[in-house]
Short mmCIF file of C-alpha atoms (C1' of nucleotides) in Angstrom, two decimals:
data_model
loop_
_atom_site.label_atom_id
_atom_site.label_comp_id
_atom_site.label_asym_id
_atom_site.label_seq_id
_atom_site.Cartn_x
_atom_site.Cartn_y
_atom_site.Cartn_z
CA UNK A 1 -1.82 76.64 -186.38
CA UNK A 2 1.40 75.64 -184.49
CA UNK A 3 4.70 76.82 -185.59
CA UNK A 4 7.33 74.13 -185.27
CA UNK A 5 10.62 75.24 -185.65
CA UNK A 6 12.61 72.47 -184.62
CA UNK A 7 16.21 72.69 -184.14
CA UNK A 8 17.64 72.04 -187.87
CA UNK A 9 18.83 68.91 -187.79
CA UNK A 10 22.98 69.57 -188.13
CA UNK A 11 23.44 66.55 -190.59
CA UNK A 12 26.41 65.58 -188.22
CA UNK A 13 26.22 62.19 -189.96
CA UNK A 14 26.80 63.92 -193.05
CA UNK A 15 29.16 66.70 -192.20
CA UNK A 16 32.37 64.74 -191.93
CA UNK A 17 34.95 67.14 -190.92
CA UNK A 18 37.59 66.90 -193.01
CA UNK A 19 39.61 70.32 -192.86
CA UNK A 20 41.00 69.72 -189.79
CA UNK A 21 38.90 71.57 -187.23
CA UNK A 22 37.81 69.71 -184.45
CA UNK A 23 34.63 68.53 -184.29
CA UNK A 24 33.60 70.16 -181.01
CA UNK A 25 34.13 73.49 -182.72
CA UNK A 26 32.49 72.90 -185.70
CA UNK A 27 29.33 71.69 -183.50
CA UNK A 28 29.74 74.98 -181.68
CA UNK A 29 29.71 76.97 -184.84
CA UNK A 30 27.19 75.00 -186.25
CA UNK A 31 25.02 75.37 -183.17
CA UNK A 32 25.40 79.21 -183.15
CA UNK A 33 24.78 79.29 -186.79
CA UNK A 34 21.40 77.42 -186.10
CA UNK A 35 20.23 79.54 -183.51
CA UNK A 36 20.74 82.47 -185.52
CA UNK A 37 18.73 80.86 -188.42
CA UNK A 38 16.10 79.47 -186.24
CA UNK A 39 15.62 83.00 -184.84
CA UNK A 40 15.05 84.40 -188.16
CA UNK A 41 12.97 81.52 -188.81
CA UNK A 42 10.78 82.24 -186.01
CA UNK A 43 10.48 85.79 -186.90
CA UNK A 44 9.54 85.03 -190.49
CA UNK A 45 7.08 82.49 -189.31
CA UNK A 46 5.56 84.75 -186.72
CA UNK A 47 5.19 87.11 -189.47
CA UNK A 48 3.58 84.51 -191.67
CA UNK A 49 1.44 83.50 -189.11
CA UNK A 50 0.13 86.77 -188.70
CA UNK A 51 -0.69 87.27 -192.50
CA UNK A 52 -2.40 83.72 -192.50
CA UNK A 53 -4.46 84.98 -189.25
CA UNK A 54 -5.42 88.04 -191.34
CA UNK A 55 -6.25 86.02 -194.31
CA UNK A 56 -8.46 83.48 -192.11
CA UNK A 57 -10.12 86.29 -190.70
CA UNK A 58 -10.91 87.83 -194.22
CA UNK A 59 -12.00 84.39 -195.32
CA UNK A 60 -14.35 83.86 -192.58
CA UNK A 61 -15.98 87.36 -193.02
CA UNK A 62 -16.20 86.62 -196.64
CA UNK A 63 -17.75 83.24 -196.18
CA UNK A 64 -20.22 84.55 -193.81
CA UNK A 65 -21.50 87.09 -196.14
CA UNK A 66 -21.72 84.65 -198.71
CA UNK A 67 -23.66 82.28 -196.77
CA UNK A 68 -25.97 84.71 -195.76
CA UNK A 69 -26.25 86.02 -199.58
CA UNK A 70 -27.11 82.27 -200.27
CA UNK A 71 -29.17 81.78 -197.20
CA UNK A 72 -31.34 84.90 -198.42
CA UNK A 73 -31.65 83.63 -201.67
CA UNK A 74 -32.87 80.07 -200.77
CA UNK A 75 -35.15 81.82 -198.41
CA UNK A 76 -36.72 83.50 -201.10
CA UNK A 77 -36.88 80.65 -203.23
CA UNK A 78 -38.42 78.33 -200.74
CA UNK A 79 -40.93 81.27 -199.68
CA UNK A 80 -41.72 80.82 -203.26
CA UNK A 81 -42.25 77.10 -202.82
CA UNK A 82 -44.00 77.12 -199.68
CA UNK A 83 -46.43 79.45 -200.99
CA UNK A 84 -47.10 77.29 -203.31
CA UNK A 85 -48.17 76.49 -206.42
CA UNK A 86 -45.83 73.96 -207.91
CA UNK A 87 -45.88 75.95 -210.88
CA UNK A 88 -44.34 78.67 -209.22
CA UNK A 89 -41.84 76.81 -207.84
CA UNK A 90 -38.33 77.83 -208.62
CA UNK A 91 -36.92 75.34 -210.70
CA UNK A 92 -33.50 75.26 -209.73
CA UNK A 93 -31.34 72.61 -211.13
CA UNK A 94 -29.60 70.88 -208.63
CA UNK A 95 -26.72 70.36 -210.48
CA UNK A 96 -26.27 74.03 -211.30
CA UNK A 97 -26.91 74.74 -207.57
CA UNK A 98 -24.23 72.66 -206.67
CA UNK A 99 -21.99 74.21 -208.90
CA UNK A 100 -23.07 77.86 -207.90
CA UNK A 101 -22.75 76.86 -204.65
CA UNK A 102 -19.49 75.49 -204.87
CA UNK A 103 -18.57 78.69 -206.44
CA UNK A 104 -19.71 80.52 -203.50
CA UNK A 105 -18.83 78.37 -200.73
CA UNK A 106 -16.35 75.56 -200.23
CA UNK A 107 -19.35 73.19 -199.80
CA UNK A 108 -23.11 74.21 -199.90
CA UNK A 109 -24.61 74.09 -196.88
CA UNK A 110 -27.78 75.87 -196.23
CA UNK A 111 -29.97 76.02 -193.54
CA UNK A 112 -33.59 76.07 -194.67
CA UNK A 113 -35.28 76.06 -191.50
CA UNK A 114 -37.98 78.43 -192.47
CA UNK A 115 -38.26 76.52 -195.83
CA UNK A 116 -41.85 75.53 -195.17
CA UNK A 117 -43.21 77.76 -193.15
CA UNK A 118 -44.84 80.62 -195.14
CA UNK A 119 -46.06 81.99 -192.17
CA UNK A 120 -42.74 82.43 -190.47
CA UNK A 121 -40.86 85.10 -189.71
CA UNK A 122 -38.34 86.17 -192.17
CA UNK A 123 -34.91 85.20 -191.70
CA UNK A 124 -33.03 87.27 -189.25
CA UNK A 125 -29.46 88.45 -189.40
CA UNK A 126 -26.51 86.48 -189.45
CA UNK A 127 -26.04 86.23 -185.74
CA UNK A 128 -29.63 85.84 -185.26
CA UNK A 129 -31.35 82.57 -183.57
CA UNK A 130 -32.55 81.00 -186.51
CA UNK A 131 -35.07 78.52 -185.28
CA UNK A 132 -37.66 76.71 -187.19
CA UNK A 133 -41.05 77.89 -187.60
CA UNK A 134 -42.76 75.26 -185.65
CA UNK A 135 -42.19 77.40 -182.67
CA UNK A 136 -43.87 80.32 -183.92
CA UNK A 137 -41.39 82.64 -182.25
CA UNK A 138 -42.55 86.01 -181.58
CA UNK A 139 -39.56 88.26 -181.69
CA UNK A 140 -39.98 89.28 -177.89
CA UNK A 141 -39.82 85.98 -176.99
CA UNK A 142 -36.62 84.51 -178.17
CA UNK A 143 -34.35 81.95 -176.69
CA UNK A 144 -31.58 84.37 -176.67
CA UNK A 145 -33.94 86.75 -174.49
CA UNK A 146 -34.62 83.75 -172.23
CA UNK A 147 -32.14 82.64 -170.02
CA UNK A 148 -31.91 78.99 -169.56
CA UNK A 149 -32.76 77.79 -166.13
CA UNK A 150 -29.98 76.37 -164.03
CA UNK A 151 -31.48 73.20 -163.56
CA UNK A 152 -31.84 72.74 -167.09
CA UNK A 153 -29.98 69.68 -166.86
CA UNK A 154 -31.72 68.25 -163.90
CA UNK A 155 -32.88 65.63 -166.10
CA UNK A 156 -30.90 62.07 -166.45
CA UNK A 157 -28.10 61.42 -168.29
CA UNK A 158 -25.58 63.25 -169.90
CA UNK A 159 -27.40 66.50 -169.62
CA UNK A 160 -25.80 67.19 -166.09
CA UNK A 161 -22.61 67.72 -168.12
CA UNK A 162 -23.97 70.68 -169.56
CA UNK A 163 -23.95 74.03 -168.31
CA UNK A 164 -26.80 76.57 -169.14
CA UNK A 165 -24.20 78.54 -170.88
CA UNK A 166 -23.30 75.83 -173.13
CA UNK A 167 -26.63 75.57 -174.74
CA UNK A 168 -26.84 77.07 -178.41
CA UNK A 169 -29.16 77.47 -181.00
CA UNK A 170 -29.57 75.22 -183.82
CA UNK A 171 -29.74 75.57 -187.37
CA UNK A 172 -33.10 74.34 -187.85
CA UNK A 173 -34.99 72.35 -190.61
CA UNK A 174 -38.29 72.76 -190.51
CA UNK A 175 -41.03 70.31 -191.37
CA UNK A 176 -43.90 72.61 -190.43
CA UNK A 177 -46.56 70.63 -191.66
CA UNK A 178 -47.49 67.60 -190.17
CA UNK A 179 -50.06 65.34 -191.39
CA UNK A 180 -53.18 65.56 -189.16
CA UNK A 181 -53.46 62.28 -187.69
CA UNK A 182 -54.99 60.23 -184.81
CA UNK A 183 -58.26 62.10 -184.20
CA UNK A 184 -57.03 65.39 -184.38
CA UNK A 185 -60.52 66.98 -184.41
CA UNK A 186 -61.37 65.19 -181.33
CA UNK A 187 -58.34 65.64 -179.49
CA UNK A 188 -58.37 69.27 -180.43
CA UNK A 189 -61.75 69.68 -178.88
CA UNK A 190 -60.21 67.87 -175.69
CA UNK A 191 -57.69 70.53 -175.82
CA UNK A 192 -54.59 68.50 -176.26
CA UNK A 193 -52.57 68.56 -179.40
CA UNK A 194 -48.92 68.92 -178.55
CA UNK A 195 -48.17 68.78 -182.33
CA UNK A 196 -49.60 71.78 -183.20
CA UNK A 197 -47.62 74.59 -181.57
CA UNK A 198 -50.07 77.68 -180.47
CA UNK A 199 -50.70 79.79 -183.29
CA UNK A 200 -49.27 82.83 -181.74
CA UNK A 201 -47.12 81.94 -178.71
CA UNK A 202 -45.42 78.99 -177.45
CA UNK A 203 -43.29 79.05 -174.11
CA UNK A 204 -40.03 78.87 -175.26
CA UNK A 205 -36.28 78.70 -174.10
CA UNK A 206 -35.63 77.13 -171.21
CA UNK A 207 -37.89 75.71 -168.82
CA UNK A 208 -37.13 73.28 -166.11
CA UNK A 209 -36.33 70.05 -167.23
CA UNK A 210 -38.81 68.37 -165.33
CA UNK A 211 -41.55 69.83 -167.90
CA UNK A 212 -42.74 67.22 -170.12
CA UNK A 213 -46.07 68.16 -170.19
CA UNK A 214 -47.10 69.49 -173.52
CA UNK A 215 -49.08 72.69 -173.56
CA UNK A 216 -52.66 72.64 -173.48
CA UNK A 217 -53.26 73.02 -177.32
CA UNK A 218 -55.40 75.71 -178.67
CA UNK A 219 -57.30 75.48 -181.76
CA UNK A 220 -55.16 74.11 -184.21
CA UNK A 221 -53.73 76.56 -186.56
CA UNK A 222 -55.19 75.64 -190.22
CA UNK A 223 -52.51 74.99 -192.11
CA UNK A 224 -53.32 76.00 -195.81
CA UNK A 225 -52.88 73.01 -198.42
CA UNK A 226 -50.73 75.18 -200.05
CA UNK A 227 -48.43 75.58 -197.26
CA UNK A 228 -48.12 71.75 -196.77
CA UNK A 229 -44.32 70.80 -197.37
CA UNK A 230 -43.13 67.58 -197.51
CA UNK A 231 -41.81 66.62 -194.40
CA UNK A 232 -38.10 65.51 -194.33
CA UNK A 233 -36.92 62.98 -192.23
CA UNK A 234 -33.50 62.05 -191.33
CA UNK A 235 -32.86 58.67 -190.52
CA UNK A 236 -29.74 57.59 -188.76
CA UNK A 237 -28.53 53.95 -188.81
CA UNK A 238 -26.18 53.10 -186.01
CA UNK A 239 -24.81 50.04 -184.63
CA UNK A 240 -25.87 50.12 -180.72
CA UNK A 241 -26.23 47.38 -178.47
CA UNK A 242 -28.00 49.76 -176.20
CA UNK A 243 -31.98 50.64 -176.88
CA UNK A 244 -31.37 53.89 -177.97
CA UNK A 245 -28.82 55.54 -179.28
CA UNK A 246 -27.79 58.82 -177.41
CA UNK A 247 -27.88 62.17 -178.90
CA UNK A 248 -27.92 64.68 -176.32
CA UNK A 249 -31.31 65.59 -176.12
CA UNK A 250 -34.18 64.35 -173.90
CA UNK A 251 -36.83 62.32 -175.14
CA UNK A 252 -40.07 61.08 -173.96
CA UNK A 253 -41.75 58.09 -175.29
CA UNK A 254 -45.30 58.23 -175.98
CA UNK A 255 -45.90 55.22 -178.14
CA UNK A 256 -44.83 51.99 -179.47
CA UNK A 257 -45.97 49.95 -182.21
CA UNK A 258 -45.30 46.90 -184.28
CA UNK A 259 -44.20 48.05 -187.89
CA UNK A 260 -44.89 46.01 -190.73
CA UNK A 261 -42.12 43.62 -191.71
CA UNK A 262 -40.10 44.27 -188.73
CA UNK A 263 -40.18 42.01 -185.66
CA UNK A 264 -38.92 44.93 -183.35
CA UNK A 265 -41.49 47.33 -182.53
CA UNK A 266 -40.98 50.93 -183.14
CA UNK A 267 -40.84 53.56 -180.57
CA UNK A 268 -42.02 56.90 -180.72
CA UNK A 269 -40.27 59.63 -178.95
CA UNK A 270 -40.46 63.35 -178.69
CA UNK A 271 -38.22 65.96 -177.52
CA UNK A 272 -38.89 67.22 -173.97
CA UNK A 273 -36.03 69.65 -173.80
CA UNK A 274 -38.52 72.38 -174.24
CA UNK A 275 -42.27 72.51 -174.12
CA UNK A 276 -43.84 72.34 -177.64
CA UNK A 277 -40.67 71.18 -179.41
CA UNK A 278 -41.87 69.78 -182.25
CA UNK A 279 -39.09 67.08 -182.78
CA UNK A 280 -39.90 63.52 -182.79
CA UNK A 281 -37.90 60.50 -183.46
CA UNK A 282 -38.65 56.93 -184.02
CA UNK A 283 -36.43 54.38 -182.85
CA UNK A 284 -36.34 50.84 -184.16
CA UNK A 285 -34.04 47.99 -184.50
CA UNK A 286 -33.30 46.83 -187.91
CA UNK A 287 -35.11 43.72 -188.95
CA UNK A 288 -32.21 42.29 -190.81
CA UNK A 289 -29.49 43.34 -188.24
CA UNK A 290 -31.01 43.75 -184.86
CA UNK A 291 -27.71 45.29 -183.46
CA UNK A 292 -28.52 48.26 -185.81
CA UNK A 293 -30.64 50.94 -184.24
CA UNK A 294 -32.49 53.31 -186.92
CA UNK A 295 -33.38 56.46 -185.25
CA UNK A 296 -35.65 58.78 -187.56
CA UNK A 297 -35.53 62.09 -186.68
CA UNK A 298 -38.35 64.51 -187.82
CA UNK A 299 -38.81 68.18 -187.09
CA UNK A 300 -36.73 70.99 -185.86
CA UNK A 301 -35.75 71.89 -182.27
CA UNK A 302 -37.34 75.28 -181.35
CA UNK A 303 -34.73 75.48 -178.44
CA UNK A 304 -31.15 75.74 -177.96
CA UNK A 305 -29.40 72.49 -177.65
CA UNK A 306 -26.66 71.33 -175.32
CA UNK A 307 -23.41 70.65 -176.87
CA UNK A 308 -23.95 67.07 -176.48
CA UNK A 309 -26.63 67.27 -178.79
CA UNK A 310 -25.15 69.30 -181.42
CA UNK A 311 -23.14 66.77 -183.40
CA UNK A 312 -26.03 64.66 -184.04
CA UNK A 313 -28.73 67.55 -184.46
CA UNK A 314 -26.46 69.60 -186.59
CA UNK A 315 -25.95 66.58 -188.86
CA UNK A 316 -29.65 65.78 -189.14
CA UNK A 317 -30.55 69.17 -189.54
CA UNK A 318 -28.01 69.67 -192.36
CA UNK A 319 -29.11 66.63 -193.98
CA UNK A 320 -32.68 67.51 -193.82
CA UNK A 321 -31.86 71.04 -194.78
CA UNK A 322 -30.10 69.77 -197.79
CA UNK A 323 -32.91 67.32 -198.62
CA UNK A 324 -35.27 70.22 -198.47
CA UNK A 325 -33.00 72.40 -200.77
CA UNK A 326 -32.32 69.85 -203.07
CA UNK A 327 -34.70 67.46 -203.59
CA UNK A 328 -37.70 69.19 -203.80
CA UNK A 329 -39.35 68.18 -206.79
CA UNK A 330 -39.05 70.18 -209.78
CA UNK A 331 -41.66 71.31 -212.14
CA UNK A 332 -41.20 68.13 -214.13
CA UNK A 333 -41.68 66.01 -210.94
CA UNK A 334 -38.01 64.73 -211.07
CA UNK A 335 -36.52 64.12 -207.73
CA UNK A 336 -33.55 62.18 -208.60
CA UNK A 337 -31.34 65.21 -209.58
CA UNK A 338 -31.69 66.56 -206.30
CA UNK A 339 -31.35 63.67 -204.50
CA UNK A 340 -27.76 63.05 -206.24
CA UNK A 341 -27.09 66.64 -205.22
CA UNK A 342 -28.03 66.08 -201.73
CA UNK A 343 -25.79 62.99 -201.49
CA UNK A 344 -22.91 64.58 -202.85
CA UNK A 345 -23.69 67.96 -200.78
CA UNK A 346 -24.06 66.44 -197.86
CA UNK A 347 -21.73 63.38 -198.27
CA UNK A 348 -19.53 64.40 -200.77
CA UNK A 349 -16.99 61.56 -200.25
CA UNK A 350 -19.35 59.27 -198.49
CA UNK A 351 -21.89 58.03 -201.03
CA UNK A 352 -22.01 54.63 -199.03
CA UNK A 353 -23.01 56.52 -195.84
CA UNK A 354 -25.76 58.42 -197.23
CA UNK A 355 -28.68 57.41 -198.99
CA UNK A 356 -31.74 59.15 -199.77
CA UNK A 357 -35.54 57.99 -200.17
CA UNK A 358 -37.65 60.28 -201.86
CA UNK A 359 -40.48 58.18 -201.59
CA UNK A 360 -43.95 59.57 -200.18
CA UNK A 361 -45.03 60.88 -197.93
CA UNK A 362 -41.73 62.20 -196.33
CA UNK A 363 -38.24 62.38 -198.21
CA UNK A 364 -35.76 60.87 -196.06
CA UNK A 365 -32.01 60.71 -195.73
CA UNK A 366 -30.32 57.84 -194.32
CA UNK A 367 -27.03 58.50 -192.74
CA UNK A 368 -25.68 54.93 -192.04
CA UNK A 369 -23.35 54.96 -189.35
CA UNK A 370 -23.05 51.44 -189.78
CA UNK A 371 -20.85 51.79 -192.75
CA UNK A 372 -17.23 52.96 -192.64
CA UNK A 373 -16.67 56.14 -194.13
CA UNK A 374 -13.92 57.47 -195.94
CA UNK A 375 -13.18 59.93 -193.42
CA UNK A 376 -13.60 57.39 -190.72
CA UNK A 377 -11.49 54.24 -189.98
CA UNK A 378 -13.00 50.91 -190.90
CA UNK A 379 -15.06 49.69 -188.01
CA UNK A 380 -15.12 46.14 -187.76
CA UNK A 381 -18.59 45.20 -187.03
CA UNK A 382 -18.07 41.92 -185.46
CA UNK A 383 -16.51 42.23 -183.04
CA UNK A 384 -17.15 45.97 -181.98
CA UNK A 385 -14.31 48.08 -181.90
CA UNK A 386 -13.04 49.09 -178.67
CA UNK A 387 -15.00 51.87 -177.43
CA UNK A 388 -13.59 55.15 -176.00
CA UNK A 389 -14.35 55.87 -172.45
CA UNK A 390 -18.04 57.21 -172.49
CA UNK A 391 -17.19 60.11 -170.21
CA UNK A 392 -14.37 61.05 -172.16
CA UNK A 393 -16.18 61.19 -175.43
CA UNK A 394 -18.91 62.85 -173.96
CA UNK A 395 -16.76 65.48 -172.51
CA UNK A 396 -15.09 65.68 -175.63
CA UNK A 397 -18.19 66.34 -177.57
CA UNK A 398 -19.33 68.86 -175.29
CA UNK A 399 -16.20 70.53 -175.24
CA UNK A 400 -16.29 70.85 -178.89
CA UNK A 401 -19.21 72.17 -179.12
CA UNK A 402 -18.38 75.17 -176.91
CA UNK A 403 -18.87 77.99 -179.10
CA UNK A 404 -15.97 80.52 -179.24
CA UNK A 405 -15.70 84.05 -180.36
CA UNK A 406 -16.12 83.54 -183.95
CA UNK A 407 -18.49 84.61 -186.44
CA UNK A 408 -21.71 82.74 -186.58
CA UNK A 409 -22.94 80.63 -189.22
CA UNK A 410 -26.37 80.21 -189.83
CA UNK A 411 -27.25 81.58 -186.39
CA UNK A 412 -25.11 78.66 -184.69
CA UNK A 413 -21.93 79.60 -183.09
CA UNK A 414 -18.66 78.45 -184.49
CA UNK A 415 -17.27 75.75 -182.22
CA UNK A 416 -13.33 75.44 -181.60
CA UNK A 417 -11.67 73.71 -184.12
CA UNK A 418 -8.95 72.54 -181.79
CA UNK A 419 -11.53 71.10 -179.45
CA UNK A 420 -13.23 69.26 -182.39
CA UNK A 421 -10.07 67.58 -182.99
CA UNK A 422 -10.30 66.19 -179.72
CA UNK A 423 -13.76 64.73 -180.40
CA UNK A 424 -12.08 63.27 -183.58
CA UNK A 425 -9.21 61.99 -181.63
CA UNK A 426 -11.41 60.81 -178.91
CA UNK A 427 -13.67 58.92 -181.57
CA UNK A 428 -10.59 57.48 -183.19
CA UNK A 429 -11.13 59.72 -186.06
CA UNK A 430 -8.56 62.26 -185.50
CA UNK A 431 -7.51 64.30 -188.58
CA UNK A 432 -4.46 66.33 -188.27
CA UNK A 433 -6.18 69.15 -190.38
CA UNK A 434 -9.18 69.39 -188.17
CA UNK A 435 -8.25 72.81 -187.78
CA UNK A 436 -10.43 73.73 -190.91
CA UNK A 437 -13.53 72.26 -189.05
CA UNK A 438 -15.66 74.81 -187.14
CA UNK A 439 -18.66 72.95 -186.16
CA UNK A 440 -20.73 70.07 -187.13
CA UNK A 441 -22.85 72.28 -189.73
CA UNK A 442 -20.38 74.53 -190.81
CA UNK A 443 -17.96 71.84 -191.47
CA UNK A 444 -20.36 70.16 -193.86
CA UNK A 445 -20.16 73.25 -195.70
CA UNK A 446 -16.56 73.61 -195.49
CA UNK A 447 -14.85 70.29 -195.28
CA UNK A 448 -15.73 67.67 -197.89
CA UNK A 449 -14.10 65.24 -195.64
CA UNK A 450 -16.00 66.13 -192.72
CA UNK A 451 -19.24 64.46 -192.74
CA UNK A 452 -17.78 61.22 -192.54
CA UNK A 453 -15.67 62.25 -189.98
CA UNK A 454 -18.55 63.32 -187.55
CA UNK A 455 -20.54 60.59 -188.63
CA UNK A 456 -17.55 58.33 -187.22
CA UNK A 457 -17.52 60.69 -184.19
CA UNK A 458 -21.25 60.49 -183.63
CA UNK A 459 -20.90 56.77 -184.25
CA UNK A 460 -18.35 56.26 -181.79
CA UNK A 461 -20.24 58.70 -179.29
CA UNK A 462 -23.34 56.59 -179.69
CA UNK A 463 -21.44 53.41 -178.88
CA UNK A 464 -19.62 54.92 -176.12
CA UNK A 465 -22.82 56.52 -174.43
CA UNK A 466 -25.47 54.38 -175.57
CA UNK A 467 -24.22 51.40 -173.71
CA UNK A 468 -25.10 52.75 -170.52
CA UNK A 469 -28.63 53.31 -171.16
CA UNK A 470 -28.83 56.51 -172.74
CA UNK A 471 -27.27 59.72 -172.03
CA UNK A 472 -30.31 61.72 -173.50
CA UNK A 473 -32.34 61.77 -170.49
CA UNK A 474 -34.52 58.84 -171.55
CA UNK A 475 -34.50 55.33 -170.44
CA UNK A 476 -36.49 54.50 -173.16
CA UNK A 477 -36.11 50.97 -174.55
CA UNK A 478 -36.80 49.54 -178.03
CA UNK A 479 -37.50 46.35 -177.09
CA UNK A 480 -35.60 43.38 -178.54
CA UNK A 481 -37.40 41.59 -181.22
CA UNK A 482 -40.79 40.31 -180.45
CA UNK A 483 -39.52 37.24 -178.75
CA UNK A 484 -39.37 39.45 -175.72
CA UNK A 485 -43.29 38.92 -175.43
CA UNK A 486 -45.06 41.31 -173.84
CA UNK A 487 -43.12 44.32 -174.06
CA UNK A 488 -43.13 44.20 -177.64
CA UNK A 489 -46.96 43.35 -178.21
CA UNK A 490 -48.03 46.50 -179.10
CA UNK A 491 -51.64 47.52 -179.55
CA UNK A 492 -54.24 47.33 -182.30
CA UNK A 493 -53.91 44.47 -184.45
CA UNK A 494 -50.35 45.06 -185.29
CA UNK A 495 -49.16 43.48 -182.18
CA UNK A 496 -50.57 40.35 -183.01
CA UNK A 497 -49.11 40.20 -186.16
CA UNK A 498 -45.50 41.31 -185.02
CA UNK A 499 -44.92 37.76 -183.52
"C1'" DC B 1 -46.00 63.01 -155.51
"C1'" DG B 2 -44.39 64.38 -159.74
"C1'" DT B 3 -42.48 62.31 -164.02
"C1'" DC B 4 -42.19 58.92 -167.33
"C1'" DT B 5 -43.41 54.31 -169.53
"C1'" DT B 6 -46.73 51.27 -170.99
"C1'" DT B 7 -50.65 49.94 -173.59
"C1'" DG B 8 -55.35 49.90 -175.45
"C1'" DA B 9 -58.12 52.71 -178.06
"C1'" DC B 10 -58.54 55.86 -181.53
"C1'" DC B 11 -58.09 58.00 -186.47
"C1'" DA B 12 -56.46 59.30 -191.06
"C1'" DG B 13 -54.45 57.91 -195.14
"C1'" DC B 14 -53.92 54.47 -198.58
"C1'" DG B 15 -54.60 50.58 -201.36
"C1'" DC B 16 -57.71 47.00 -203.06
"C1'" DG C 1 -66.29 50.57 -198.47
"C1'" DC C 2 -63.25 47.89 -195.91
"C1'" DG C 3 -59.18 46.36 -194.00
"C1'" DC C 4 -54.44 47.44 -193.02
"C1'" DT C 5 -50.89 50.45 -191.33
"C1'" DG C 6 -48.86 54.41 -189.28
"C1'" DG C 7 -48.79 57.57 -185.89
"C1'" DT C 8 -51.18 59.58 -181.43
"C1'" DC C 9 -53.37 60.04 -177.48
"C1'" DA C 10 -54.39 59.15 -172.76
"C1'" DA C 11 -55.40 56.55 -168.69
"C1'" DA C 12 -53.15 53.43 -165.70
"C1'" DG C 13 -49.12 51.76 -163.40
"C1'" DA C 14 -44.09 52.04 -162.30
"C1'" DC C 15 -40.81 54.43 -160.68
"C1'" DG C 16 -37.66 57.54 -158.02
#
DNA sequence: CGTCTTTGACCAGCGC
DNA sequence: GCGCTGGTCAAAGACG
């Protein structure tokens, strides 16, 4: 909030001296008057500044309390939903919700990290680390209590730029229920089922980065059918020449397969930033446009994320949360209202950026970063726009994510708004009013323009960092269209049909 | 030697 | 029931 008390324009051009006083004298007098005026102006603006600061403080306080209130309400609602019976589901009209939300908040943003987990601990207080339920966090084993290892970033890529103090919890979106797949029973007997977090304890917090191994699984926790929630996915379409967009996380490839109708293989990754992290992503090039990489995120991180991972994670978490909160089928089975609600809520002014697929089995939000949004400058696709310096952007993103001493929002520390503007500037999407923005998640709640801005920032970030082969610690590749031959010829029969 | 990627195999869900 | 498809596992090899 910069006070800019410029020297008042003397208007010498207009002040033609016609009373016989020399122009020098007039200038002198005017300068004195201007100085006095400027002084009083500064004093007045300082006072104003103080008042605004107080106002901001009050608004922030009110905002957080309101959010907690909404969060609590949503938590209750989702607990109902998670427990079960459709008939018991709270049938909240998304339209109404939107209205209500807008009454409460500038823009509704609700972290529903616990939505799907009836077995999950109740939501914690505002400052609490609100991770998803997949981790089955025990209160005594929290990330907050577990100092990150110094070599957390020992992995490849941008992680090296991240200090341990910079990691932060992420508002989670929970997709606790995973379809049992792939011979679960047999594998369970073998004792290896990383997708089923141990029922009572998962080593959390920071493990050395070189700990990709997943924990030996214990007996799978039986998931009652009533507790099964539809699993939200967030799909990010981004134009990238690199095989995989960089989102700041570390991923390990665990499979690749040819998908029907797409000559490009689909690669499967799981997050390796923490043992047992349930987050997975699928990376696939778009069949129609192979320059577009479609990254589908699924699950929620059960560990703090490095700042570089926050923009994407926050966006996807927000989108997924909104999807889960707004697109759950109501008792009458209608889903569209929720989808519309989500589209408006997540990307209120970027309807061309977000699309929602409610089709079974998983509702999916697609954030299309290949589409220029209103908050972002138009991006000519061919040829690609000049990219910001990857290091610079990376630093800017990391810098923007550095928490400042502000209240927390849904367990996530707010970011320095001024730093965020640096991101936007670096991304070529600078907005002068970026002071309103606080964090990826919070901004979605507060600034209707932000999603597009963030999307643009992510887009630029992706564009900048992906060309180098990934700053996410993974050198995983999405092979080019099946013409590449062996690499993309995936297993099973699918590999044959891929070509 | 530890970690990561590749890839053949396996399984569940779903449609016919 | 069968085939197709998506998703996952894990052994083997590559890599640093």
